[in-house]
mmCIF file of C-alpha atoms in Angstrom:
data_model
loop_
_atom_site.group_PDB
_atom_site.id
_atom_site.type_symbol
_atom_site.label_atom_id
_atom_site.label_comp_id
_atom_site.label_asym_id
_atom_site.label_seq_id
_atom_site.Cartn_x
_atom_site.Cartn_y
_atom_site.Cartn_z
ATOM 1 C CA UNK A 1055 -22.664 12.139 -8.312
ATOM 2 C CA UNK A 1056 -24.991 10.849 -5.591
ATOM 3 C CA UNK A 1057 -22.376 8.291 -4.532
ATOM 4 C CA UNK A 1058 -19.672 10.990 -4.257
ATOM 5 C CA UNK A 1059 -21.941 13.083 -2.024
ATOM 6 C CA UNK A 1060 -22.482 10.119 0.321
ATOM 7 C CA UNK A 1061 -18.740 9.347 0.341
ATOM 8 C CA UNK A 1062 -17.963 12.978 1.188
ATOM 9 C CA UNK A 1063 -20.459 12.937 4.070
ATOM 10 C CA UNK A 1064 -18.975 9.686 5.390
ATOM 11 C CA UNK A 1065 -15.450 11.103 5.111
ATOM 12 C CA UNK A 1066 -16.414 14.202 7.122
ATOM 13 C CA UNK A 1067 -17.676 11.954 9.926
ATOM 14 C CA UNK A 1068 -14.953 9.288 9.864
ATOM 15 C CA UNK A 1069 -11.915 11.524 9.372
ATOM 16 C CA UNK A 1070 -11.876 13.105 12.884
ATOM 17 C CA UNK A 1071 -12.361 9.653 14.429
ATOM 18 C CA UNK A 1072 -9.235 8.211 12.804
ATOM 19 C CA UNK A 1073 -7.151 11.413 12.874
ATOM 20 C CA UNK A 1074 -6.388 10.901 16.577
ATOM 21 C CA UNK A 1075 -4.629 7.615 15.731
ATOM 22 C CA UNK A 1076 -2.409 8.948 12.932
ATOM 23 C CA UNK A 1077 1.203 9.793 13.747
ATOM 24 C CA UNK A 1078 2.628 13.313 13.391
ATOM 25 C CA UNK A 1079 5.063 11.992 10.762
ATOM 26 C CA UNK A 1080 2.141 11.303 8.391
ATOM 27 C CA UNK A 1081 1.227 14.128 5.974
ATOM 28 C CA UNK A 1082 -0.483 12.651 2.898
ATOM 29 C CA UNK A 1083 -4.204 13.349 2.350
ATOM 30 C CA UNK A 1084 -4.612 14.812 5.847
ATOM 31 C CA UNK A 1085 -6.514 18.014 6.719
ATOM 32 C CA UNK A 1086 -4.346 21.018 7.527
ATOM 33 C CA UNK A 1087 -1.198 19.350 6.197
ATOM 34 C CA UNK A 1088 0.671 19.934 2.955
ATOM 35 C CA UNK A 1089 3.537 18.634 0.868
ATOM 36 C CA UNK A 1090 5.571 21.716 1.840
ATOM 37 C CA UNK A 1091 5.252 20.825 5.529
ATOM 38 C CA UNK A 1092 6.411 17.270 4.800
ATOM 39 C CA UNK A 1093 9.442 18.536 2.864
ATOM 40 C CA UNK A 1094 10.336 21.014 5.603
ATOM 41 C CA UNK A 1095 10.088 18.277 8.252
ATOM 42 C CA UNK A 1096 12.561 16.199 6.229
ATOM 43 C CA UNK A 1097 14.899 19.199 5.897
ATOM 44 C CA UNK A 1098 14.925 19.781 9.652
ATOM 45 C CA UNK A 1099 15.535 16.107 10.420
ATOM 46 C CA UNK A 1100 18.285 15.788 7.823
ATOM 47 C CA UNK A 1101 20.361 18.919 8.474
ATOM 48 C CA UNK A 1102 23.648 18.932 10.381
ATOM 49 C CA UNK A 1103 24.932 15.547 11.516
ATOM 50 C CA UNK A 1104 21.442 14.084 11.882
ATOM 51 C CA UNK A 1105 19.573 11.896 9.437
ATOM 52 C CA UNK A 1106 22.435 10.703 7.249
ATOM 53 C CA UNK A 1107 20.479 7.837 5.713
ATOM 54 C CA UNK A 1108 17.160 7.733 3.874
ATOM 55 C CA UNK A 1109 15.106 4.679 2.954
ATOM 56 C CA UNK A 1110 13.787 5.724 -0.458
ATOM 57 C CA UNK A 1111 10.948 3.346 -1.356
ATOM 58 C CA UNK A 1112 7.791 3.004 -3.425
ATOM 59 C CA UNK A 1113 4.903 0.558 -2.946
ATOM 60 C CA UNK A 1114 4.011 -1.368 -6.060
ATOM 61 C CA UNK A 1115 0.358 -0.738 -7.105
ATOM 62 C CA UNK A 1116 -0.586 0.498 -3.623
ATOM 63 C CA UNK A 1117 -4.272 1.348 -4.127
ATOM 64 C CA UNK A 1118 -4.812 -1.826 -6.134
ATOM 65 C CA UNK A 1119 -3.048 -4.079 -3.613
ATOM 66 C CA UNK A 1120 -4.850 -3.202 -0.375
ATOM 67 C CA UNK A 1121 -6.221 -6.305 1.311
ATOM 68 C CA UNK A 1122 -9.878 -5.522 1.989
ATOM 69 C CA UNK A 1123 -10.178 -7.923 4.914
ATOM 70 C CA UNK A 1124 -7.227 -6.307 6.702
ATOM 71 C CA UNK A 1125 -8.572 -2.831 5.899
ATOM 72 C CA UNK A 1126 -12.031 -3.618 7.277
ATOM 73 C CA UNK A 1127 -10.504 -5.073 10.457
ATOM 74 C CA UNK A 1128 -8.657 -1.797 11.019
ATOM 75 C CA UNK A 1129 -11.809 0.220 10.334
ATOM 76 C CA UNK A 1130 -13.737 -1.916 12.847
ATOM 77 C CA UNK A 1131 -11.285 -0.921 15.571
ATOM 78 C CA UNK A 1132 -12.956 2.495 15.570
ATOM 79 C CA UNK A 1133 -16.322 1.986 13.834
ATOM 80 C CA UNK A 1134 -18.976 -0.421 15.114
ATOM 81 C CA UNK A 1135 -22.013 0.818 13.160
ATOM 82 C CA UNK A 1136 -22.881 -2.013 10.752
ATOM 83 C CA UNK A 1137 -24.549 0.357 8.295
ATOM 84 C CA UNK A 1138 -21.358 2.398 7.910
ATOM 85 C CA UNK A 1139 -19.233 -0.742 7.615
ATOM 86 C CA UNK A 1140 -21.572 -2.089 4.932
ATOM 87 C CA UNK A 1141 -21.335 1.194 3.009
ATOM 88 C CA UNK A 1142 -17.527 1.087 3.060
ATOM 89 C CA UNK A 1143 -17.523 -2.507 1.850
ATOM 90 C CA UNK A 1144 -19.917 -1.606 -0.983
ATOM 91 C CA UNK A 1145 -17.568 1.200 -2.090
ATOM 92 C CA UNK A 1146 -14.605 -1.172 -2.058
ATOM 93 C CA UNK A 1147 -16.567 -3.720 -4.095
ATOM 94 C CA UNK A 1148 -18.064 -1.189 -6.531
ATOM 95 C CA UNK A 1149 -15.371 -1.518 -9.206
ATOM 96 C CA UNK A 1150 -14.433 1.141 -11.761
ATOM 97 C CA UNK A 1151 -15.898 2.396 -15.039
ATOM 98 C CA UNK A 1152 -13.694 1.964 -18.124
ATOM 99 C CA UNK A 1153 -15.010 2.962 -21.554
ATOM 100 C CA UNK A 1154 -18.566 2.891 -20.220
ATOM 101 C CA UNK A 1155 -18.208 -0.618 -18.786
ATOM 102 C CA UNK A 1156 -17.942 -1.546 -15.116
ATOM 103 C CA UNK A 1157 -14.880 -3.578 -14.129
ATOM 104 C CA UNK A 1158 -14.904 -5.408 -10.796
ATOM 105 C CA UNK A 1159 -11.773 -5.180 -8.652
ATOM 106 C CA UNK A 1160 -10.718 -8.254 -6.691
ATOM 107 C CA UNK A 1161 -8.562 -6.269 -4.267
ATOM 108 C CA UNK A 1162 -7.700 -2.717 -3.308
ATOM 109 C CA UNK A 1163 -9.752 0.449 -3.298
ATOM 110 C CA UNK A 1164 -10.845 2.341 -6.451
ATOM 111 C CA UNK A 1165 -8.519 5.246 -7.234
ATOM 112 C CA UNK A 1166 -10.310 8.578 -7.488
ATOM 113 C CA UNK A 1167 -12.875 7.755 -4.825
ATOM 114 C CA UNK A 1168 -13.521 10.543 -2.314
ATOM 115 C CA UNK A 1169 -12.987 8.235 0.645
ATOM 116 C CA UNK A 1170 -10.079 6.223 -0.833
ATOM 117 C CA UNK A 1171 -7.278 8.498 0.523
ATOM 118 C CA UNK A 1172 -8.681 8.215 4.061
ATOM 119 C CA UNK A 1173 -8.943 4.427 3.760
ATOM 120 C CA UNK A 1174 -5.349 4.250 2.522
ATOM 121 C CA UNK A 1175 -4.175 6.245 5.555
ATOM 122 C CA UNK A 1176 -6.125 3.936 7.884
ATOM 123 C CA UNK A 1177 -4.452 0.952 6.228
ATOM 124 C CA UNK A 1178 -0.891 2.298 6.368
ATOM 125 C CA UNK A 1179 -1.178 3.762 9.877
ATOM 126 C CA UNK A 1180 -0.289 0.220 10.989
ATOM 127 C CA UNK A 1181 3.116 0.713 9.343
ATOM 128 C CA UNK A 1182 3.663 3.980 11.262
ATOM 129 C CA UNK A 1183 2.746 2.289 14.547
ATOM 130 C CA UNK A 1184 5.126 -0.640 14.082
ATOM 131 C CA UNK A 1185 7.849 1.534 12.546
ATOM 132 C CA UNK A 1186 7.841 3.695 15.674
ATOM 133 C CA UNK A 1187 8.238 0.609 17.850
ATOM 134 C CA UNK A 1188 10.527 -1.609 15.796
ATOM 135 C CA UNK A 1189 12.262 0.665 13.218
ATOM 136 C CA UNK A 1190 13.097 0.075 9.593
ATOM 137 C CA UNK A 1191 14.824 -3.302 9.896
ATOM 138 C CA UNK A 1192 11.410 -4.926 10.118
ATOM 139 C CA UNK A 1193 9.904 -3.093 7.152
ATOM 140 C CA UNK A 1194 9.804 -6.169 4.897
ATOM 141 C CA UNK A 1195 8.075 -8.185 7.612
ATOM 142 C CA UNK A 1196 5.527 -5.396 8.137
ATOM 143 C CA UNK A 1197 4.758 -5.188 4.428
ATOM 144 C CA UNK A 1198 4.416 -8.954 4.258
ATOM 145 C CA UNK A 1199 1.785 -8.811 7.009
ATOM 146 C CA UNK A 1200 -0.023 -6.061 5.094
ATOM 147 C CA UNK A 1201 0.291 -8.139 1.886
ATOM 148 C CA UNK A 1202 2.024 -5.265 0.097
ATOM 149 C CA UNK A 1203 5.208 -5.354 -1.970
ATOM 150 C CA UNK A 1204 7.969 -2.760 -2.223
ATOM 151 C CA UNK A 1205 8.864 -1.825 -5.783
ATOM 152 C CA UNK A 1206 12.325 -3.389 -6.360
ATOM 153 C CA UNK A 1207 13.415 -0.737 -8.876
ATOM 154 C CA UNK A 1208 12.286 2.192 -6.720
ATOM 155 C CA UNK A 1209 13.559 1.077 -3.320
ATOM 156 C CA UNK A 1210 17.075 1.904 -2.137
ATOM 157 C CA UNK A 1211 19.114 3.140 0.783
ATOM 158 C CA UNK A 1212 20.410 6.685 0.246
ATOM 159 C CA UNK A 1213 23.495 7.923 2.112
ATOM 160 C CA UNK A 1214 23.315 11.686 2.596
ATOM 161 C CA UNK A 1215 26.428 12.075 4.769
ATOM 162 C CA UNK A 1216 28.774 13.987 2.435
ATOM 163 C CA UNK A 1217 26.260 15.267 -0.077
ATOM 164 C CA UNK A 1218 27.210 12.695 -2.695
ATOM 165 C CA UNK A 1219 23.725 11.207 -2.966
ATOM 166 C CA UNK A 1220 20.202 12.580 -2.959
ATOM 167 C CA UNK A 1221 16.645 11.471 -3.585
ATOM 168 C CA UNK A 1222 13.450 12.745 -5.202
ATOM 169 C CA UNK A 1223 10.299 13.245 -3.131
ATOM 170 C CA UNK A 1224 7.075 15.167 -3.814
ATOM 171 C CA UNK A 1225 8.530 16.786 -6.936
ATOM 172 C CA UNK A 1226 11.714 17.941 -5.182
ATOM 173 C CA UNK A 1227 15.278 16.681 -5.196
ATOM 174 C CA UNK A 1228 16.749 16.588 -1.678
ATOM 175 C CA UNK A 1229 20.499 16.524 -1.095
ATOM 176 C CA UNK A 1230 22.935 17.729 1.561
ATOM 177 C CA UNK A 1231 25.146 20.723 0.837
ATOM 178 C CA UNK A 1232 28.060 21.989 2.920
ATOM 179 C CA UNK A 1233 27.685 25.448 4.442
ATOM 180 C CA UNK A 1234 30.280 27.686 2.818
ATOM 181 C CA UNK A 1235 29.824 30.420 5.428
ATOM 182 C CA UNK A 1236 30.527 28.099 8.381
ATOM 183 C CA UNK A 1237 33.556 26.663 6.580
ATOM 184 C CA UNK A 1238 34.999 30.125 5.916
ATOM 185 C CA UNK A 1239 34.423 31.373 9.473
ATOM 186 C CA UNK A 1240 35.061 28.250 11.571
ATOM 187 C CA UNK A 1241 36.679 25.741 9.195
ATOM 188 C CA UNK A 1242 33.980 23.191 10.085
ATOM 189 C CA UNK A 1243 32.227 20.937 7.609
ATOM 190 C CA UNK A 1244 28.529 21.324 8.394
ATOM 191 C CA UNK A 1245 25.976 19.949 5.948
ATOM 192 C CA UNK A 1246 22.386 21.108 5.549
ATOM 193 C CA UNK A 1247 19.693 19.220 3.687
ATOM 194 C CA UNK A 1248 18.499 21.377 0.805
ATOM 195 C CA UNK A 1249 15.775 20.883 -1.764
ATOM 196 C CA UNK A 1250 14.997 22.198 -5.224
ATOM 197 C CA UNK A 1251 12.748 21.166 -8.146
ATOM 198 C CA UNK A 1252 13.673 17.730 -9.454
ATOM 199 C CA UNK A 1253 14.850 17.219 -13.027
ATOM 200 C CA UNK A 1254 11.462 15.707 -13.859
ATOM 201 C CA UNK A 1255 9.606 18.720 -12.408
ATOM 202 C CA UNK A 1256 11.694 21.177 -14.430
ATOM 203 C CA UNK A 1257 11.213 19.106 -17.583
ATOM 204 C CA UNK A 1258 7.439 19.046 -17.097
ATOM 205 C CA UNK A 1259 7.127 22.789 -16.553
ATOM 206 C CA UNK A 1260 9.160 23.439 -19.710
ATOM 207 C CA UNK A 1261 6.910 21.089 -21.663
ATOM 208 C CA UNK A 1262 3.881 22.942 -20.320
ATOM 209 C CA UNK A 1263 5.364 26.305 -21.370
ATOM 210 C CA UNK A 1264 5.904 24.899 -24.853
ATOM 211 C CA UNK A 1265 2.257 23.753 -24.974
ATOM 212 C CA UNK A 1266 1.008 27.210 -23.942
ATOM 213 C CA UNK A 1267 3.366 28.997 -26.335
ATOM 214 C CA UNK A 1268 3.523 26.735 -29.430
ATOM 215 C CA UNK A 1269 5.192 27.786 -32.650
ATOM 216 C CA UNK A 1270 1.854 28.640 -34.261
ATOM 217 C CA UNK A 1271 1.208 31.165 -31.473
ATOM 218 C CA UNK A 1272 3.609 33.577 -33.165
ATOM 219 C CA UNK A 1273 0.662 35.345 -34.828
ATOM 220 C CA UNK A 1274 -1.067 36.009 -31.491
ATOM 221 C CA UNK A 1275 -0.604 39.128 -29.428
ATOM 222 C CA UNK A 1276 2.357 38.448 -27.129
ATOM 223 C CA UNK A 1277 0.392 39.716 -24.123
ATOM 224 C CA UNK A 1278 -2.212 37.022 -24.757
ATOM 225 C CA UNK A 1279 0.458 34.306 -24.705
ATOM 226 C CA UNK A 1280 1.975 35.753 -21.529
ATOM 227 C CA UNK A 1281 -1.471 35.783 -19.896
ATOM 228 C CA UNK A 1282 -1.733 32.039 -20.569
ATOM 229 C CA UNK A 1283 1.736 31.246 -19.239
ATOM 230 C CA UNK A 1284 1.609 33.360 -16.070
ATOM 231 C CA UNK A 1285 -0.935 31.355 -13.972
ATOM 232 C CA UNK A 1286 0.914 28.103 -14.612
ATOM 233 C CA UNK A 1287 4.345 29.588 -13.853
ATOM 234 C CA UNK A 1288 3.029 31.327 -10.739
ATOM 235 C CA UNK A 1289 1.464 28.130 -9.386
ATOM 236 C CA UNK A 1290 4.547 26.024 -10.122
ATOM 237 C CA UNK A 1291 6.824 28.595 -8.525
ATOM 238 C CA UNK A 1292 4.580 28.940 -5.484
ATOM 239 C CA UNK A 1293 4.961 25.243 -4.715
ATOM 240 C CA UNK A 1294 8.777 25.287 -4.872
ATOM 241 C CA UNK A 1295 9.305 28.790 -3.443
ATOM 242 C CA UNK A 1296 10.092 27.569 0.086
ATOM 243 C CA UNK A 1297 13.199 25.596 -0.873
ATOM 244 C CA UNK A 1298 16.584 26.271 -2.455
ATOM 245 C CA UNK A 1299 15.204 26.696 -5.943
ATOM 246 C CA UNK A 1300 16.942 29.916 -7.000
ATOM 247 C CA UNK A 1301 19.135 28.292 -9.679
ATOM 248 C CA UNK A 1302 16.242 26.244 -11.073
ATOM 249 C CA UNK A 1303 14.005 29.331 -11.105
ATOM 250 C CA UNK A 1304 16.626 31.163 -13.184
ATOM 251 C CA UNK A 1305 16.729 28.189 -15.542
ATOM 252 C CA UNK A 1306 12.953 28.208 -16.066
ATOM 253 C CA UNK A 1307 12.876 32.017 -16.406
ATOM 254 C CA UNK A 1308 15.537 31.753 -19.100
ATOM 255 C CA UNK A 1309 13.586 29.042 -20.930
ATOM 256 C CA UNK A 1310 10.369 31.122 -20.938
ATOM 257 C CA UNK A 1311 12.271 34.170 -22.184
ATOM 258 C CA UNK A 1312 13.916 32.173 -24.990
ATOM 259 C CA UNK A 1313 10.557 30.667 -25.935
ATOM 260 C CA UNK A 1314 8.955 34.104 -26.260
ATOM 261 C CA UNK A 1315 11.946 35.389 -28.246
ATOM 262 C CA UNK A 1316 11.510 32.467 -30.629
ATOM 263 C CA UNK A 1317 7.852 33.403 -31.168
ATOM 264 C CA UNK A 1318 8.838 36.996 -31.901
ATOM 265 C CA UNK A 1319 11.511 35.859 -34.339
ATOM 266 C CA UNK A 1320 9.031 33.609 -36.199
ATOM 267 C CA UNK A 1321 6.520 36.441 -36.281
ATOM 268 C CA UNK A 1322 9.004 38.817 -37.869
ATOM 269 C CA UNK A 1323 10.288 36.245 -40.340
ATOM 270 C CA UNK A 1324 12.186 37.847 -43.177
ATOM 271 C CA UNK A 1325 11.238 41.294 -41.901
ATOM 272 C CA UNK A 1326 13.568 40.887 -38.901
ATOM 273 C CA UNK A 1327 16.050 43.759 -39.006
ATOM 274 C CA UNK A 1328 19.693 43.400 -37.889
ATOM 275 C CA UNK A 1329 20.059 44.065 -34.151
ATOM 276 C CA UNK A 1330 16.306 44.067 -33.552
ATOM 277 C CA UNK A 1331 16.462 40.982 -31.314
ATOM 278 C CA UNK A 1332 18.685 42.867 -28.866
ATOM 279 C CA UNK A 1333 15.634 44.850 -27.792
ATOM 280 C CA UNK A 1334 13.800 41.664 -26.750
ATOM 281 C CA UNK A 1335 15.405 41.505 -23.330
ATOM 282 C CA UNK A 1336 13.984 39.908 -20.206
ATOM 283 C CA UNK A 1337 13.146 43.385 -18.934
ATOM 284 C CA UNK A 1338 11.036 44.039 -22.033
ATOM 285 C CA UNK A 1339 8.988 40.884 -21.450
ATOM 286 C CA UNK A 1340 8.577 41.639 -17.741
ATOM 287 C CA UNK A 1341 7.229 45.061 -18.680
ATOM 288 C CA UNK A 1342 4.581 43.241 -20.726
ATOM 289 C CA UNK A 1343 3.486 41.469 -17.538
ATOM 290 C CA UNK A 1344 5.488 38.216 -17.647
ATOM 291 C CA UNK A 1345 5.751 36.644 -14.182
ATOM 292 C CA UNK A 1346 9.314 36.279 -12.935
ATOM 293 C CA UNK A 1347 10.267 33.318 -10.745
ATOM 294 C CA UNK A 1348 13.728 34.468 -9.679
ATOM 295 C CA UNK A 1349 13.531 36.521 -6.501
ATOM 296 C CA UNK A 1350 10.352 34.870 -5.183
ATOM 297 C CA UNK A 1351 12.092 32.426 -2.798
ATOM 298 C CA UNK A 1352 10.830 32.656 0.769
ATOM 299 C CA UNK A 1353 12.009 30.781 3.846
ATOM 300 C CA UNK A 1354 9.352 28.446 5.267
ATOM 301 C CA UNK A 1355 8.117 28.437 8.830
ATOM 302 C CA UNK A 1356 8.570 25.416 11.030
ATOM 303 C CA UNK A 1357 6.984 22.322 9.550
ATOM 304 C CA UNK A 1358 5.920 21.080 12.964
ATOM 305 C CA UNK A 1359 2.260 21.915 13.360
ATOM 306 C CA UNK A 1360 1.327 24.068 16.361
ATOM 307 C CA UNK A 1361 -0.200 21.899 19.072
ATOM 308 C CA UNK A 1362 -3.485 23.786 18.705
ATOM 309 C CA UNK A 1363 -3.677 22.669 15.046
ATOM 310 C CA UNK A 1364 -2.889 19.004 15.636
ATOM 311 C CA UNK A 1365 -5.490 16.282 15.619
ATOM 312 C CA UNK A 1366 -7.950 16.791 18.494
ATOM 313 C CA UNK A 1367 -8.020 14.179 21.238
ATOM 314 C CA UNK A 1368 -11.335 12.333 21.134
ATOM 315 C CA UNK A 1369 -13.595 12.356 24.179
ATOM 316 C CA UNK A 1370 -13.606 8.521 24.090
ATOM 317 C CA UNK A 1371 -9.824 8.460 24.487
ATOM 318 C CA UNK A 1372 -10.046 10.963 27.359
ATOM 319 C CA UNK A 1373 -12.519 8.729 29.189
ATOM 320 C CA UNK A 1374 -10.371 5.637 28.652
ATOM 321 C CA UNK A 1375 -7.281 7.400 29.983
ATOM 322 C CA UNK A 1376 -8.553 9.737 32.702
ATOM 323 C CA UNK A 1377 -12.081 8.617 33.523
ATOM 324 C CA UNK A 1378 -15.345 10.512 33.093
ATOM 325 C CA UNK A 1379 -14.168 13.660 34.892
ATOM 326 C CA UNK A 1380 -10.595 13.805 33.619
ATOM 327 C CA UNK A 1381 -8.688 14.630 30.491
ATOM 328 C CA UNK A 1382 -8.614 17.768 28.394
ATOM 329 C CA UNK A 1383 -12.310 18.496 28.918
ATOM 330 C CA UNK A 1384 -11.754 18.621 32.674
ATOM 331 C CA UNK A 1385 -8.733 20.895 32.259
ATOM 332 C CA UNK A 1386 -10.686 23.250 29.972
ATOM 333 C CA UNK A 1387 -13.541 23.417 32.487
ATOM 334 C CA UNK A 1388 -11.157 24.317 35.329
ATOM 335 C CA UNK A 1389 -9.520 26.982 33.166
ATOM 336 C CA UNK A 1390 -12.854 28.541 32.266
ATOM 337 C CA UNK A 1391 -13.998 28.559 35.904
ATOM 338 C CA UNK A 1392 -10.682 30.063 37.002
#
């Protein structure tokens, strides 16, 4: 616990220092950024005739493969305090606890550490920098320099052009769909990148519903079972509500309804009267308080962060660029005096 407190304090100090170096295309483990913003940024870049190809890739054992020497060199670009550097190295060298025994790691950063996500962003920011300059054709060379390896079974080139292919990312399946309205009005084939819950995401939520409403729950009050299902369904639906998930939401709603009907049927057993199941409609369950996913879709705002919410420019960078009396601080001072 004491170690986590120290890591949290270090993260609060180091994060703003490195945030100014991270690219706007980076969203993972960053303050004020979410998976929904990342998905919306992809949708905007991939709609119309833009972004017809996607490099769908996965890094093999990322956290366990980080080269500590390379990581520390990148940290030293911004941090010169030897005490802080020594602390970071101690965390990297601390190992992990498995079954009450400590296991030393020869490379990488321990997963689950408070500061590990920040360190991973510092490490991979090098990829963003070179990608911006040299593009994807050099990706293998970049990963070789970082001593990382792309997963061969999870790396492919996806062609989105005519909506024949798609890819999974952050729990969503993304694929282009032709606009029927534009085709009817203008006879033009215009494709928009849409997203909805992936097959895996739908499968997992159904499995979770089954866990919360098992067969032996037929003897419980139905309202009690619904009260257990609702928070999970609401949270799952809230994550996917900004995409094109209407059909998938109907599918999950139908599964929950059928699951509850099954519990009622088991509860009645041989006492089930002919035609009684007709009364167990979706409306009846919604009247008991069941949360409904269908109809909760909302269109997201722009994924691009407002400039006021982006990473602040450090005073050190201002001095390097504009001198002691220049930069944003100087502009703010003039504005206040004016």
